[in-house]
Amino acid sequence: MLYVEKLSENKFRMTENGILNCKLTKGTEFTTRINENGSHEIIKIIKESNFITKRFFLSSKYKESEYRMLGDELMKRGGFWQVDFGGITTVNIPKDFEFDINQVMKELELNLIEISE
């Protein structure tokens, strides 16, 4: 399931990050067509997200409050974060974000494993 905002009959914008498709991140716009099963099928990404997206495995050695502090600060500055399957976090960092997210995590001593595509 994808969480989207409908822009026109066959044009949509992601309102969250796709869990299984790493290219469908918050803010990405795409067009669809209805396939033979009557479902929407993505045919073209027409606008990439304005965010830098990173995914990390969460570690049980940190408290939820430590993750929340970083996520809340990111959201105050126009970013977005979500946790999926209870152990994977996806962060959307504005391209003009004034902080280096890796440096912030280092200063907070959050040593998370980044998931690369």
PDB file of C-alpha atoms in Angstrom:
ATOM      1  CA  MET A   1       0.000   0.000   0.000  1.00  0.00           C
ATOM      2  CA  LEU A   2       1.233   3.475  -0.887  1.00  0.00           C
ATOM      3  CA  TYR A   3       0.194   6.674   0.866  1.00  0.00           C
ATOM      4  CA  VAL A   4      -0.347   9.321  -1.770  1.00  0.00           C
ATOM      5  CA  GLU A   5      -2.036  12.604  -2.551  1.00  0.00           C
ATOM      6  CA  LYS A   6      -4.027  12.534  -5.778  1.00  0.00           C
ATOM      7  CA  LEU A   7      -2.987  15.454  -8.000  1.00  0.00           C
ATOM      8  CA  SER A   8      -5.066  14.564 -11.064  1.00  0.00           C
ATOM      9  CA  GLU A   9      -6.761  11.533 -12.587  1.00  0.00           C
ATOM     10  CA  ASN A  10      -3.517   9.607 -13.041  1.00  0.00           C
ATOM     11  CA  LYS A  11      -0.934  11.762 -11.215  1.00  0.00           C
ATOM     12  CA  PHE A  12       0.021  11.216  -7.561  1.00  0.00           C
ATOM     13  CA  ARG A  13       2.488  12.494  -4.938  1.00  0.00           C
ATOM     14  CA  MET A  14       3.886  10.302  -2.170  1.00  0.00           C
ATOM     15  CA  THR A  15       2.924  11.531   1.325  1.00  0.00           C
ATOM     16  CA  GLU A  16       5.118   8.933   3.065  1.00  0.00           C
ATOM     17  CA  ASN A  17       7.932   6.632   1.977  1.00  0.00           C
ATOM     18  CA  GLY A  18       7.225   3.444   0.106  1.00  0.00           C
ATOM     19  CA  ILE A  19       8.241   0.505   2.263  1.00  0.00           C
ATOM     20  CA  LEU A  20       9.193  -1.886  -0.519  1.00  0.00           C
ATOM     21  CA  ASN A  21      10.163   0.524  -3.302  1.00  0.00           C
ATOM     22  CA  CYS A  22      13.053   2.774  -2.261  1.00  0.00           C
ATOM     23  CA  LYS A  23      12.500   5.118  -5.225  1.00  0.00           C
ATOM     24  CA  LEU A  24       9.034   6.091  -3.997  1.00  0.00           C
ATOM     25  CA  THR A  25       9.899   8.505  -1.213  1.00  0.00           C
ATOM     26  CA  LYS A  26       7.986  11.391   0.331  1.00  0.00           C
ATOM     27  CA  GLY A  27       7.358  14.064  -2.293  1.00  0.00           C
ATOM     28  CA  THR A  28       7.994  11.884  -5.366  1.00  0.00           C
ATOM     29  CA  GLU A  29       5.385  12.439  -8.080  1.00  0.00           C
ATOM     30  CA  PHE A  30       4.396   9.801 -10.618  1.00  0.00           C
ATOM     31  CA  THR A  31       1.789   8.860 -13.177  1.00  0.00           C
ATOM     32  CA  THR A  32      -0.164   5.634 -13.319  1.00  0.00           C
ATOM     33  CA  ARG A  33      -2.433   3.671 -15.600  1.00  0.00           C
ATOM     34  CA  ILE A  34      -5.071   1.144 -14.689  1.00  0.00           C
ATOM     35  CA  ASN A  35      -3.844  -2.360 -15.538  1.00  0.00           C
ATOM     36  CA  GLU A  36      -5.885  -5.389 -16.581  1.00  0.00           C
ATOM     37  CA  ASN A  37      -6.562  -6.212 -12.897  1.00  0.00           C
ATOM     38  CA  GLY A  38      -8.110  -2.789 -12.357  1.00  0.00           C
ATOM     39  CA  SER A  39      -5.206  -1.619 -10.172  1.00  0.00           C
ATOM     40  CA  HIS A  40      -2.991   1.424 -10.561  1.00  0.00           C
ATOM     41  CA  GLU A  41       0.359   0.655 -12.154  1.00  0.00           C
ATOM     42  CA  ILE A  42       3.152   3.226 -11.984  1.00  0.00           C
ATOM     43  CA  ILE A  43       4.357   4.077 -15.460  1.00  0.00           C
ATOM     44  CA  LYS A  44       6.627   7.064 -14.903  1.00  0.00           C
ATOM     45  CA  ILE A  45       8.216   9.072 -12.110  1.00  0.00           C
ATOM     46  CA  ILE A  46       7.718  12.670 -13.189  1.00  0.00           C
ATOM     47  CA  LYS A  47       9.315  14.484 -10.245  1.00  0.00           C
ATOM     48  CA  GLU A  48      11.928  13.236  -7.816  1.00  0.00           C
ATOM     49  CA  SER A  49      11.535  13.995  -4.128  1.00  0.00           C
ATOM     50  CA  ASN A  50      13.041  17.226  -2.804  1.00  0.00           C
ATOM     51  CA  PHE A  51      14.420  15.245   0.141  1.00  0.00           C
ATOM     52  CA  ILE A  52      17.589  13.273   0.693  1.00  0.00           C
ATOM     53  CA  THR A  53      16.344   9.900   1.908  1.00  0.00           C
ATOM     54  CA  LYS A  54      18.265   7.545   4.161  1.00  0.00           C
ATOM     55  CA  ARG A  55      17.217   4.264   5.736  1.00  0.00           C
ATOM     56  CA  PHE A  56      18.688   2.752   8.875  1.00  0.00           C
ATOM     57  CA  PHE A  57      18.276  -0.391  10.937  1.00  0.00           C
ATOM     58  CA  LEU A  58      17.269   0.602  14.461  1.00  0.00           C
ATOM     59  CA  SER A  59      19.171  -0.897  17.358  1.00  0.00           C
ATOM     60  CA  SER A  60      17.525  -2.082  20.559  1.00  0.00           C
ATOM     61  CA  LYS A  61      20.460  -0.656  22.524  1.00  0.00           C
ATOM     62  CA  TYR A  62      18.934   2.826  22.123  1.00  0.00           C
ATOM     63  CA  LYS A  63      15.727   4.039  23.713  1.00  0.00           C
ATOM     64  CA  GLU A  64      12.797   5.145  21.605  1.00  0.00           C
ATOM     65  CA  SER A  65      13.125   8.595  23.204  1.00  0.00           C
ATOM     66  CA  GLU A  66      16.623   8.954  21.708  1.00  0.00           C
ATOM     67  CA  TYR A  67      15.308   8.225  18.219  1.00  0.00           C
ATOM     68  CA  ARG A  68      12.294  10.451  18.766  1.00  0.00           C
ATOM     69  CA  MET A  69      14.492  13.388  19.791  1.00  0.00           C
ATOM     70  CA  LEU A  70      16.369  13.221  16.490  1.00  0.00           C
ATOM     71  CA  GLY A  71      13.187  12.650  14.467  1.00  0.00           C
ATOM     72  CA  ASP A  72      11.302  15.487  16.125  1.00  0.00           C
ATOM     73  CA  GLU A  73      14.183  17.891  15.497  1.00  0.00           C
ATOM     74  CA  LEU A  74      14.252  16.819  11.863  1.00  0.00           C
ATOM     75  CA  MET A  75      10.499  17.445  11.531  1.00  0.00           C
ATOM     76  CA  LYS A  76      10.818  20.918  13.097  1.00  0.00           C
ATOM     77  CA  ARG A  77      13.192  21.763  10.276  1.00  0.00           C
ATOM     78  CA  GLY A  78      10.953  20.493   7.466  1.00  0.00           C
ATOM     79  CA  GLY A  79      12.050  16.867   7.306  1.00  0.00           C
ATOM     80  CA  PHE A  80      10.119  13.670   7.871  1.00  0.00           C
ATOM     81  CA  TRP A  81      10.767  10.288   9.467  1.00  0.00           C
ATOM     82  CA  GLN A  82       8.909   7.048   9.791  1.00  0.00           C
ATOM     83  CA  VAL A  83       9.519   3.649  11.348  1.00  0.00           C
ATOM     84  CA  ASP A  84       8.464   0.485   9.533  1.00  0.00           C
ATOM     85  CA  PHE A  85       8.333  -3.095  10.761  1.00  0.00           C
ATOM     86  CA  GLY A  86       9.456  -1.823  14.176  1.00  0.00           C
ATOM     87  CA  GLY A  87      13.105  -1.878  13.160  1.00  0.00           C
ATOM     88  CA  ILE A  88      13.706   0.218  10.055  1.00  0.00           C
ATOM     89  CA  THR A  89      13.603   3.997  10.025  1.00  0.00           C
ATOM     90  CA  THR A  90      13.447   6.132   6.924  1.00  0.00           C
ATOM     91  CA  VAL A  91      14.417   9.785   7.221  1.00  0.00           C
ATOM     92  CA  ASN A  92      13.724  12.481   4.664  1.00  0.00           C
ATOM     93  CA  ILE A  93      16.190  15.321   5.001  1.00  0.00           C
ATOM     94  CA  PRO A  94      15.530  18.645   3.271  1.00  0.00           C
ATOM     95  CA  LYS A  95      18.268  19.317   0.707  1.00  0.00           C
ATOM     96  CA  ASP A  96      18.955  22.655   2.401  1.00  0.00           C
ATOM     97  CA  PHE A  97      19.118  21.090   5.891  1.00  0.00           C
ATOM     98  CA  GLU A  98      21.609  23.078   7.942  1.00  0.00           C
ATOM     99  CA  PHE A  99      23.044  20.034   9.725  1.00  0.00           C
ATOM    100  CA  ASP A 100      24.969  17.003   8.510  1.00  0.00           C
ATOM    101  CA  ILE A 101      22.708  14.164   9.658  1.00  0.00           C
ATOM    102  CA  ASN A 102      25.675  11.814   9.992  1.00  0.00           C
ATOM    103  CA  GLN A 103      27.481  14.310  12.233  1.00  0.00           C
ATOM    104  CA  VAL A 104      24.363  14.825  14.373  1.00  0.00           C
ATOM    105  CA  MET A 105      24.003  11.073  14.817  1.00  0.00           C
ATOM    106  CA  LYS A 106      27.684  10.848  15.747  1.00  0.00           C
ATOM    107  CA  GLU A 107      27.329  13.629  18.339  1.00  0.00           C
ATOM    108  CA  LEU A 108      24.280  11.875  19.812  1.00  0.00           C
ATOM    109  CA  GLU A 109      26.244   8.609  19.743  1.00  0.00           C
ATOM    110  CA  LEU A 110      23.588   6.923  17.603  1.00  0.00           C
ATOM    111  CA  ASN A 111      25.590   4.335  15.673  1.00  0.00           C
ATOM    112  CA  LEU A 112      23.006   3.033  13.222  1.00  0.00           C
ATOM    113  CA  ILE A 113      23.601   0.811  10.216  1.00  0.00           C
ATOM    114  CA  GLU A 114      22.558   2.554   7.016  1.00  0.00           C
ATOM    115  CA  ILE A 115      20.668   0.470   4.471  1.00  0.00           C
ATOM    116  CA  SER A 116      21.965   1.087   0.977  1.00  0.00           C
ATOM    117  CA  GLU A 117      20.201   0.117  -2.214  1.00  0.00           C
TER     118      GLU A 117
END
